[in-house]
Amino acid sequence: MAFSGISIFSLLLLLLSSSTTPTASISTSKSPTSNFIQEKFIQCFNANSELAIPLSTAFFTRNNSSFFSVLQSTAQNLRYLVPSMPKPQFIITPLYESHVQAAVICSKELGIHLRVRSGGHDYEGLSYVSTFESPFIIVDLSRLRSIKVDIEDNSAWVQAGATIGEVYYRIAEKSKTHGFPAGLCTSLGIGGHITGGAYGSMMRKYGLGADNVIDARIVDVTGRVLDRASMGEDLFWAIRGGGGASFGIILRWKIKLVPVPATVTVFTVTKSLEQDATKILYRWQKVADKLDEDLFIRVIIQAANSGKKDEKTVTTSYNALFLGNAERLLQVMEQSFPELGLTRKDCIETSWIKSVLYIAGYPSNTPPEILLQGKSLFKNYFKAKSDFVKKAIPETALAGLWKRLVEEDSPLMIWNPYGGMMGKISESEIPFPHRKGTKFKIQYVTLWQDGDKNASKHIDWIRRLYSYMAPYVSKFPRGAYVNYRDLDLGMNKNISTTFIEASGWGARYFKNNFNRLVKVKTKVDPGNFFRHEQSIPPLPVEARFLGNN
């Protein structure tokens, strides 16, 4: 690589005054009409695709009666569907890989900004809203959802539009003793899910979903389809945890299946403040990352009515998966975490696929076939943030946390344990760097239902909570999880991207891996065609020239 011999940070002075102005989607002429854009795009599309796109069922303009239902179909954060938010010029739902290739080629040729959506779970709506570029279009991959499971090879090829729930179902359909270690929310689109890391209830045993990817197919900035061999190891490294929509469009992943027992055990035990929740949670912090790696116990923390008039309490629900039977689980708990008071009555022995439904929050006795619907249980107006914790948060600080939680209408925190395999994989193995030394990850969420009417009140609350937690979480940088996208950490401005500005949030998501991601981006997409509010920037032309010398 031309700049491999020079430290990115040695370019600091130059970069402070330099920016990359992407040229792929910028037009200096007067903006053309919507109809003109659509006509030119369709002409270009059909000229560059092996198969014509059926306009009535796969190309949706704002005048189409299905436009808004398609736009809203998988969008999770309703904040980004309010009338004031920008809407795409049109939405394409490709039926074939060649449709995705043509979409890239024609967006680039015609200067139309492109957003890509697989499952619509981007926390800041970046897969279906562009706040700084217009016009823009959406390439919605939800109809590319083929899943081919090969049990003999312990692998599966999965198209980007398939949900993780569908993937789990198709694996279990072929084998009761195979699984895949990815998300707990079953409506996640696997295309974008893995690009951020993909954690789940088997992460302590097998690592992240991205740690278990063995090949991929991606459309690059020129419209070519590349696999691992043709894209090279640098790009293959970058797409497994480096965040979505910076390097190309994922078409499919080849994932490595992992062994699961025929019988697993799940439980949920809830403790309120009146039931010693603070002391038990403090103890959980001490042991969660050191427990048997077959055991994953997350804590779901919420405000609740205390039973007394106008008073709230806080509940902590210990929601767990154990890769084994209840008898062995009780032995592990008695030895490592007796404070929770787990009993045989609390334990539910089940199959791995039914444990997926349990952890996802489906009612008991829900048939696994519901996973084939790919529907979300979670559609709200919300704002979220994340943290990583390396030292146990003291009980006095927890008391202050409880005080703040009961002030908000619908607060939610989820604490996910690390340790096990997560501590054995190098920080630089893939771009996701939050590994050894991390006790647990915190997700903060505030939810509301009255649209943008009182949004600022809730967003202000979560920002204050985030500030309160600063002394108790990781520092230099204060880590964050890229799949819990948070634009408060910083964003690319307008259509210009500066490396220095991007480093602010880039270091939080990726630590030192951000530098390598920038190098890969500069190599594979120097014109910054694939971009959004927190995409990886390429180095400015001046810096590349300096690197050559």
XYZ file of C-alpha atoms in Angstrom:
549
model
C 0.000 0.000 0.000
C 1.400 3.413 -0.934
C 1.154 4.839 2.579
C 2.071 1.711 4.555
C 5.403 3.145 5.628
C 4.036 6.312 7.151
C 2.023 6.739 10.352
C -1.386 8.273 9.782
C -0.888 10.456 12.809
C 2.277 11.915 11.283
C -0.062 13.581 8.809
C -1.913 15.391 11.577
C -0.891 18.905 10.625
C -1.835 18.417 7.020
C -5.125 16.752 7.859
C -6.253 19.509 10.179
C -6.617 21.741 7.158
C -7.495 19.127 4.556
C -10.721 17.367 3.722
C -11.872 14.807 1.240
C -14.578 16.084 -1.028
C -16.289 13.088 -2.586
C -16.917 13.473 -6.284
C -18.907 10.360 -7.077
C -22.285 11.770 -6.148
C -21.889 15.509 -6.537
C -23.332 17.560 -9.354
C -22.499 21.232 -9.742
C -25.217 21.789 -12.302
C -28.787 22.699 -11.502
C -30.589 19.830 -9.796
C -32.586 17.816 -12.357
C -36.254 17.008 -11.869
C -37.332 13.843 -10.092
C -38.820 12.342 -13.243
C -35.669 13.035 -15.203
C -33.534 11.329 -12.538
C -35.801 8.316 -12.479
C -35.899 7.966 -16.258
C -32.140 8.266 -16.616
C -31.590 5.842 -13.760
C -33.914 3.198 -15.231
C -32.246 3.520 -18.637
C -28.821 3.146 -17.074
C -29.992 0.339 -14.817
C -31.372 -1.820 -17.604
C -28.253 -1.226 -19.677
C -26.024 -2.448 -16.850
C -28.021 -5.341 -15.405
C -28.220 -8.836 -16.824
C -31.925 -8.848 -15.973
C -34.319 -5.905 -16.224
C -35.871 -4.766 -12.957
C -39.670 -5.177 -12.769
C -40.706 -1.559 -12.210
C -44.096 -2.359 -10.690
C -42.739 -4.620 -7.943
C -39.125 -3.615 -7.336
C -38.875 0.125 -8.089
C -40.863 2.462 -5.859
C -41.105 6.213 -6.425
C -42.841 8.688 -4.115
C -45.852 8.575 -6.432
C -46.177 4.822 -5.960
C -48.903 3.758 -3.512
C -46.498 1.249 -1.933
C -43.644 3.740 -1.429
C -44.282 4.534 2.226
C -45.103 0.970 3.226
C -41.812 -0.186 1.675
C -39.923 2.675 3.333
C -41.394 1.833 6.734
C -41.281 -1.957 6.302
C -38.093 -2.679 8.249
C -37.255 0.721 9.752
C -36.824 0.239 13.501
C -36.376 3.772 14.794
C -39.576 5.704 14.168
C -37.733 8.989 14.863
C -36.448 8.785 11.300
C -39.850 8.256 9.683
C -41.481 11.484 10.897
C -42.644 13.847 8.091
C -39.791 16.292 8.661
C -37.136 13.684 7.862
C -35.760 13.562 4.284
C -37.224 10.853 2.089
C -35.490 8.964 -0.731
C -36.106 9.822 -4.360
C -36.986 6.183 -4.903
C -36.392 2.731 -3.422
C -35.017 -0.269 -5.294
C -35.560 -3.799 -3.986
C -33.109 -5.915 -6.021
C -34.075 -9.435 -6.972
C -30.641 -10.461 -8.262
C -27.030 -9.604 -7.567
C -26.794 -7.909 -10.957
C -29.464 -5.448 -9.795
C -27.196 -4.373 -6.939
C -24.278 -3.987 -9.332
C -26.356 -1.841 -11.664
C -27.581 0.311 -8.768
C -23.985 1.130 -7.797
C -22.865 1.800 -11.362
C -25.821 4.080 -12.123
C -25.798 5.953 -8.816
C -22.162 6.761 -9.421
C -22.656 7.656 -13.085
C -25.638 9.944 -12.440
C -24.390 11.538 -9.220
C -27.157 10.181 -6.981
C -26.315 9.440 -3.364
C -27.033 5.846 -2.326
C -28.058 4.293 1.002
C -28.175 0.529 1.623
C -30.573 -1.285 3.948
C -30.664 -4.963 4.836
C -32.707 -5.111 8.069
C -33.345 -1.467 8.952
C -31.876 -1.707 12.458
C -29.426 1.183 12.183
C -30.038 3.067 15.433
C -29.685 6.456 13.745
C -31.604 5.475 10.611
C -28.558 5.839 8.362
C -29.666 2.970 6.130
C -32.844 4.789 5.089
C -32.272 8.515 5.745
C -29.617 10.938 4.518
C -29.565 14.181 6.446
C -26.830 15.823 4.397
C -27.261 14.787 0.759
C -30.148 15.083 -1.632
C -31.331 13.481 -3.787
C -30.640 10.037 -2.399
C -32.005 6.571 -3.071
C -32.325 3.403 -1.014
C -31.177 -0.012 -2.168
C -33.247 -2.300 0.051
C -31.835 -5.834 0.129
C -34.803 -7.436 1.898
C -35.680 -9.611 -1.100
C -32.206 -11.114 -1.297
C -32.646 -13.648 1.502
C -31.474 -17.037 0.236
C -29.967 -19.332 2.920
C -28.032 -22.451 1.944
C -26.933 -24.575 4.913
C -24.221 -27.229 4.464
C -24.092 -29.300 7.647
C -21.279 -31.548 6.384
C -19.125 -28.466 5.775
C -20.305 -26.762 9.004
C -21.116 -23.648 6.999
C -23.883 -21.670 5.344
C -24.087 -19.060 2.578
C -26.567 -16.377 3.608
C -27.795 -13.444 1.506
C -27.671 -10.006 3.099
C -31.433 -9.466 3.293
C -32.125 -12.570 5.374
C -32.869 -11.964 9.032
C -30.767 -13.623 11.691
C -33.911 -15.402 12.900
C -34.373 -16.974 9.473
C -30.736 -18.079 9.531
C -31.188 -19.715 12.937
C -34.352 -21.479 11.764
C -32.740 -22.871 8.595
C -29.745 -24.147 10.571
C -31.985 -25.840 13.149
C -34.094 -27.283 10.325
C -31.026 -29.241 9.201
C -29.491 -30.022 12.595
C -30.447 -29.820 16.276
C -26.785 -29.628 17.284
C -25.570 -26.735 15.115
C -26.012 -23.013 15.631
C -24.476 -19.622 14.905
C -23.283 -17.055 17.479
C -24.991 -13.824 16.450
C -27.772 -11.444 17.472
C -30.472 -11.819 20.100
C -32.974 -9.692 18.145
C -34.253 -12.059 15.476
C -35.322 -9.436 12.897
C -31.778 -8.139 12.357
C -30.738 -8.181 8.703
C -27.592 -10.271 8.585
C -25.962 -8.076 5.943
C -25.527 -5.077 8.214
C -25.499 -7.019 11.481
C -22.170 -8.722 10.833
C -20.523 -5.557 9.496
C -20.621 -4.164 13.056
C -19.531 -7.314 14.884
C -22.775 -9.158 15.764
C -22.856 -10.205 19.405
C -25.273 -12.628 20.979
C -25.848 -15.130 23.745
C -23.053 -17.485 22.587
C -20.372 -14.773 22.340
C -18.601 -15.960 25.498
C -18.275 -19.434 23.969
C -17.619 -18.654 20.296
C -17.036 -14.910 19.922
C -18.983 -12.615 17.615
C -20.805 -13.425 14.413
C -18.060 -11.530 12.572
C -15.457 -13.802 14.196
C -17.173 -16.728 12.497
C -17.317 -15.518 8.890
C -15.175 -17.424 6.392
C -16.065 -15.764 3.069
C -18.224 -13.003 1.604
C -19.478 -11.541 -1.662
C -19.485 -7.767 -2.010
C -20.201 -5.212 -4.751
C -17.353 -2.709 -4.864
C -17.334 0.899 -6.034
C -16.824 -0.136 -9.675
C -19.790 -2.507 -9.608
C -17.702 -5.680 -9.547
C -18.707 -8.659 -7.388
C -15.779 -9.792 -5.261
C -15.313 -12.776 -2.970
C -12.634 -13.200 -0.303
C -10.011 -14.327 -2.773
C -10.593 -11.466 -5.222
C -11.152 -8.691 -2.654
C -8.001 -9.530 -0.689
C -7.469 -9.951 3.035
C -7.402 -6.223 3.862
C -10.927 -5.622 2.595
C -12.152 -8.934 3.997
C -10.798 -7.828 7.385
C -12.484 -4.407 7.150
C -16.002 -5.606 6.335
C -16.141 -7.946 9.372
C -16.755 -5.392 12.106
C -15.697 -2.131 10.470
C -19.247 -0.800 10.244
C -21.680 -0.951 7.347
C -21.788 0.918 4.032
C -18.226 2.248 3.932
C -16.531 -0.223 1.592
C -19.221 -1.652 -0.674
C -22.519 -3.526 -0.527
C -22.507 -6.937 1.135
C -24.381 -9.475 -0.985
C -23.881 -12.542 1.164
C -21.789 -14.020 3.949
C -20.383 -17.512 4.305
C -20.672 -18.270 8.003
C -19.091 -21.006 10.112
C -21.586 -23.058 12.107
C -20.785 -23.979 15.702
C -21.793 -26.974 17.836
C -24.633 -26.578 20.338
C -25.984 -29.212 22.763
C -29.279 -30.924 21.997
C -30.489 -29.539 25.334
C -29.770 -26.028 26.586
C -31.158 -24.185 29.607
C -32.602 -20.677 29.908
C -33.824 -18.650 32.851
C -34.925 -15.173 33.893
C -34.710 -14.111 37.530
C -35.826 -10.595 38.473
C -34.733 -8.642 41.531
C -36.071 -5.227 42.535
C -34.341 -2.661 44.719
C -36.400 -3.973 47.603
C -34.913 -7.442 46.977
C -31.260 -6.414 47.278
C -30.912 -5.684 43.541
C -27.984 -3.314 44.090
C -25.825 -5.797 46.016
C -26.639 -8.654 43.646
C -25.798 -6.539 40.609
C -22.518 -5.483 42.167
C -21.676 -9.161 42.643
C -22.708 -9.921 39.041
C -20.187 -7.331 37.881
C -17.458 -9.182 39.761
C -18.204 -12.596 38.260
C -20.016 -12.118 34.908
C -16.856 -12.177 32.765
C -15.329 -15.052 34.756
C -18.245 -17.503 34.682
C -18.125 -20.787 32.766
C -18.011 -19.775 29.090
C -21.079 -21.930 28.427
C -23.059 -19.443 30.522
C -24.257 -16.040 29.332
C -26.182 -13.913 31.851
C -27.221 -10.467 30.724
C -29.034 -7.990 32.950
C -32.063 -6.032 31.726
C -32.611 -2.974 33.905
C -35.853 -0.974 33.877
C -37.898 1.429 35.969
C -41.139 -0.029 37.337
C -44.001 0.824 39.662
C -43.108 0.022 43.255
C -46.658 -0.703 44.364
C -46.711 2.482 46.402
C -48.611 5.466 45.068
C -46.547 7.668 42.728
C -43.337 5.792 43.565
C -41.061 3.918 41.196
C -38.473 1.262 41.756
C -35.840 -0.362 39.535
C -35.905 -3.998 38.436
C -32.895 -6.028 37.329
C -33.757 -9.127 35.278
C -31.038 -11.764 34.854
C -31.758 -13.275 31.452
C -29.563 -16.265 30.628
C -28.597 -19.028 28.211
C -26.567 -22.022 29.354
C -25.166 -24.481 26.828
C -25.987 -27.537 28.901
C -28.636 -29.051 31.149
C -30.183 -27.559 34.266
C -28.319 -29.862 36.649
C -24.904 -28.647 35.509
C -26.137 -25.047 35.371
C -27.203 -25.180 39.019
C -23.767 -26.504 39.953
C -22.071 -23.642 38.096
C -24.341 -21.055 39.693
C -23.923 -22.439 43.203
C -20.163 -22.301 42.793
C -19.877 -18.902 41.051
C -22.992 -16.776 41.639
C -25.077 -18.174 44.526
C -26.235 -14.651 45.417
C -28.832 -14.784 42.646
C -30.584 -17.684 44.361
C -31.281 -19.664 41.187
C -33.495 -22.744 41.727
C -34.422 -25.703 39.545
C -37.882 -24.187 39.220
C -36.378 -21.131 37.493
C -34.665 -23.260 34.843
C -36.218 -24.194 31.508
C -34.558 -26.961 29.499
C -35.185 -26.595 25.791
C -33.643 -26.828 22.333
C -31.219 -24.211 21.030
C -33.718 -22.891 18.466
C -36.392 -22.459 21.152
C -33.861 -20.691 23.363
C -33.513 -18.157 20.543
C -37.233 -17.388 20.860
C -36.997 -17.177 24.646
C -34.062 -14.755 24.684
C -35.723 -12.660 21.950
C -38.768 -12.188 24.187
C -41.384 -14.230 22.339
C -44.230 -15.660 24.447
C -43.762 -19.241 25.613
C -44.938 -21.939 23.192
C -44.377 -19.657 20.186
C -43.504 -21.969 17.263
C -40.056 -21.447 15.697
C -41.729 -20.878 12.321
C -42.471 -17.328 13.426
C -38.797 -16.605 12.738
C -39.502 -17.007 9.019
C -41.731 -13.922 9.108
C -38.733 -11.728 9.879
C -40.885 -9.276 11.809
C -39.573 -7.055 14.569
C -40.958 -6.988 18.104
C -39.374 -3.592 18.594
C -40.518 -0.479 16.723
C -40.328 2.699 18.744
C -39.162 6.258 18.837
C -35.876 5.885 20.674
C -32.380 7.150 21.334
C -29.572 4.829 22.415
C -25.968 4.938 23.576
C -23.350 2.406 24.657
C -20.376 1.943 26.961
C -17.815 -0.694 27.907
C -16.936 -1.325 31.549
C -13.573 -2.545 32.808
C -14.024 -2.154 36.595
C -17.073 -2.893 38.704
C -19.290 0.154 39.210
C -19.503 0.797 42.976
C -22.794 0.494 44.833
C -22.855 4.209 45.617
C -22.705 4.974 41.893
C -25.454 2.436 41.223
C -27.645 4.291 43.721
C -27.142 7.469 41.699
C -27.958 5.548 38.536
C -31.251 4.301 39.999
C -32.200 7.858 40.954
C -31.768 8.952 37.347
C -33.581 5.967 35.820
C -36.795 6.580 37.755
C -36.906 10.160 36.441
C -37.483 8.960 32.860
C -40.724 7.600 31.350
C -39.436 4.420 29.659
C -35.737 3.903 30.321
C -33.940 0.672 29.517
C -30.425 -0.564 30.163
C -28.975 -3.902 29.062
C -25.669 -5.115 30.494
C -24.025 -7.849 28.406
C -21.180 -9.916 29.887
C -17.834 -10.404 28.194
C -14.978 -12.756 29.080
C -14.578 -16.280 27.747
C -13.756 -16.335 24.031
C -14.173 -12.548 23.831
C -11.023 -12.159 25.918
C -9.018 -14.664 23.874
C -9.341 -13.003 20.458
C -6.896 -10.202 19.627
C -8.204 -6.608 19.442
C -6.886 -6.394 15.882
C -8.144 -9.767 14.603
C -11.108 -7.925 13.087
C -12.012 -4.202 13.400
C -14.190 -4.807 16.500
C -11.636 -4.101 19.280
C -13.490 -4.428 22.603
C -11.969 -7.653 23.896
C -9.648 -8.564 26.786
C -10.201 -6.544 29.941
C -13.828 -5.688 29.173
C -16.181 -6.916 31.890
C -19.420 -5.998 30.193
C -21.081 -3.695 27.704
C -23.876 -1.278 28.574
C -26.661 -0.319 26.206
C -28.705 2.715 27.273
C -32.098 3.318 25.657
C -34.928 5.755 26.150
C -38.222 5.056 24.372
C -41.296 7.128 23.710
C -44.475 7.004 21.623
C -45.486 10.628 20.960
C -43.329 11.188 17.870
C -41.044 14.206 17.795
C -43.342 16.192 20.106
C -41.222 15.598 23.239
C -38.178 13.978 21.656
C -35.776 16.611 22.978
C -36.812 15.872 26.572
C -35.932 12.202 26.252
C -32.734 12.807 24.300
C -31.571 15.347 26.892
C -32.231 12.789 29.624
C -30.103 10.063 28.023
C -27.292 12.533 27.373
C -27.273 13.522 31.046
C -27.266 9.865 32.067
C -24.352 9.216 29.708
C -22.426 12.097 31.302
C -23.134 10.730 34.782
C -21.671 7.343 33.813
C -18.398 8.762 32.440
C -16.260 8.094 35.570
C -17.263 4.410 35.655
C -16.674 3.264 32.076
C -13.770 2.849 29.639
C -11.582 5.881 28.965
C -9.051 7.115 26.371
C -11.063 6.427 24.356
C -14.472 5.988 25.908
C -15.525 2.958 23.888
C -18.782 2.554 21.956
C -20.331 -0.216 19.865
C -20.721 0.687 16.192
C -23.940 -1.323 15.838
C -25.439 0.958 18.505
C -24.812 3.914 16.231
C -24.692 7.234 18.116
C -24.380 10.485 16.157
C -23.746 12.391 19.392
C -20.185 11.062 19.155
C -19.615 13.078 15.985
C -20.475 12.884 12.332
C -19.238 13.672 8.871
C -20.463 17.124 7.920
C -22.218 17.936 4.660
C -20.486 15.947 1.931
C -16.961 16.534 3.215
C -15.119 14.131 5.443
C -12.084 15.061 7.499
C -9.931 12.382 9.016
C -9.439 14.372 12.206
C -13.169 14.813 12.822
C -13.880 11.182 12.019
C -11.143 10.065 14.419
C -13.293 11.351 17.287
C -15.939 8.711 16.872
C -13.736 6.288 14.913
C -11.437 5.706 17.884
C -14.436 5.069 20.146
C -15.841 2.397 17.874
C -12.615 0.848 16.608
C -9.691 2.045 18.797
C -6.423 1.747 16.830
C -8.142 -0.330 14.150
C -9.610 2.922 12.821
C -6.244 3.746 11.231
C -6.198 0.510 9.259
C -9.836 0.985 8.239
C -8.939 4.403 6.793
C -6.093 2.840 4.817
C -8.399 0.146 3.412
C -11.014 2.764 2.536
C -8.428 4.892 0.742
C -7.378 1.882 -1.312
C -10.792 0.516 -2.289
C -12.964 3.676 -2.400
C -10.678 6.721 -2.690
C -13.508 8.893 -4.072
C -15.669 8.160 -0.993
C -18.665 6.953 -2.987
C -19.909 4.750 -0.125
C -20.509 7.290 2.606
C -22.878 8.355 5.343
C -22.849 10.413 8.528
C -20.372 8.055 10.229
C -18.730 6.217 7.351
C -14.997 5.558 7.287
C -13.252 8.407 5.404
C -10.429 7.997 2.901
C -7.256 9.980 3.355
C -7.174 13.311 1.511
C -5.341 13.340 -1.812
C -2.586 15.472 -0.267
C -1.958 12.867 2.434
C -1.789 10.052 -0.103
C 0.778 11.991 -2.083
C 2.817 12.623 1.055
C 2.607 8.929 1.895
C 4.110 8.096 -1.509
C 7.197 10.054 -0.591
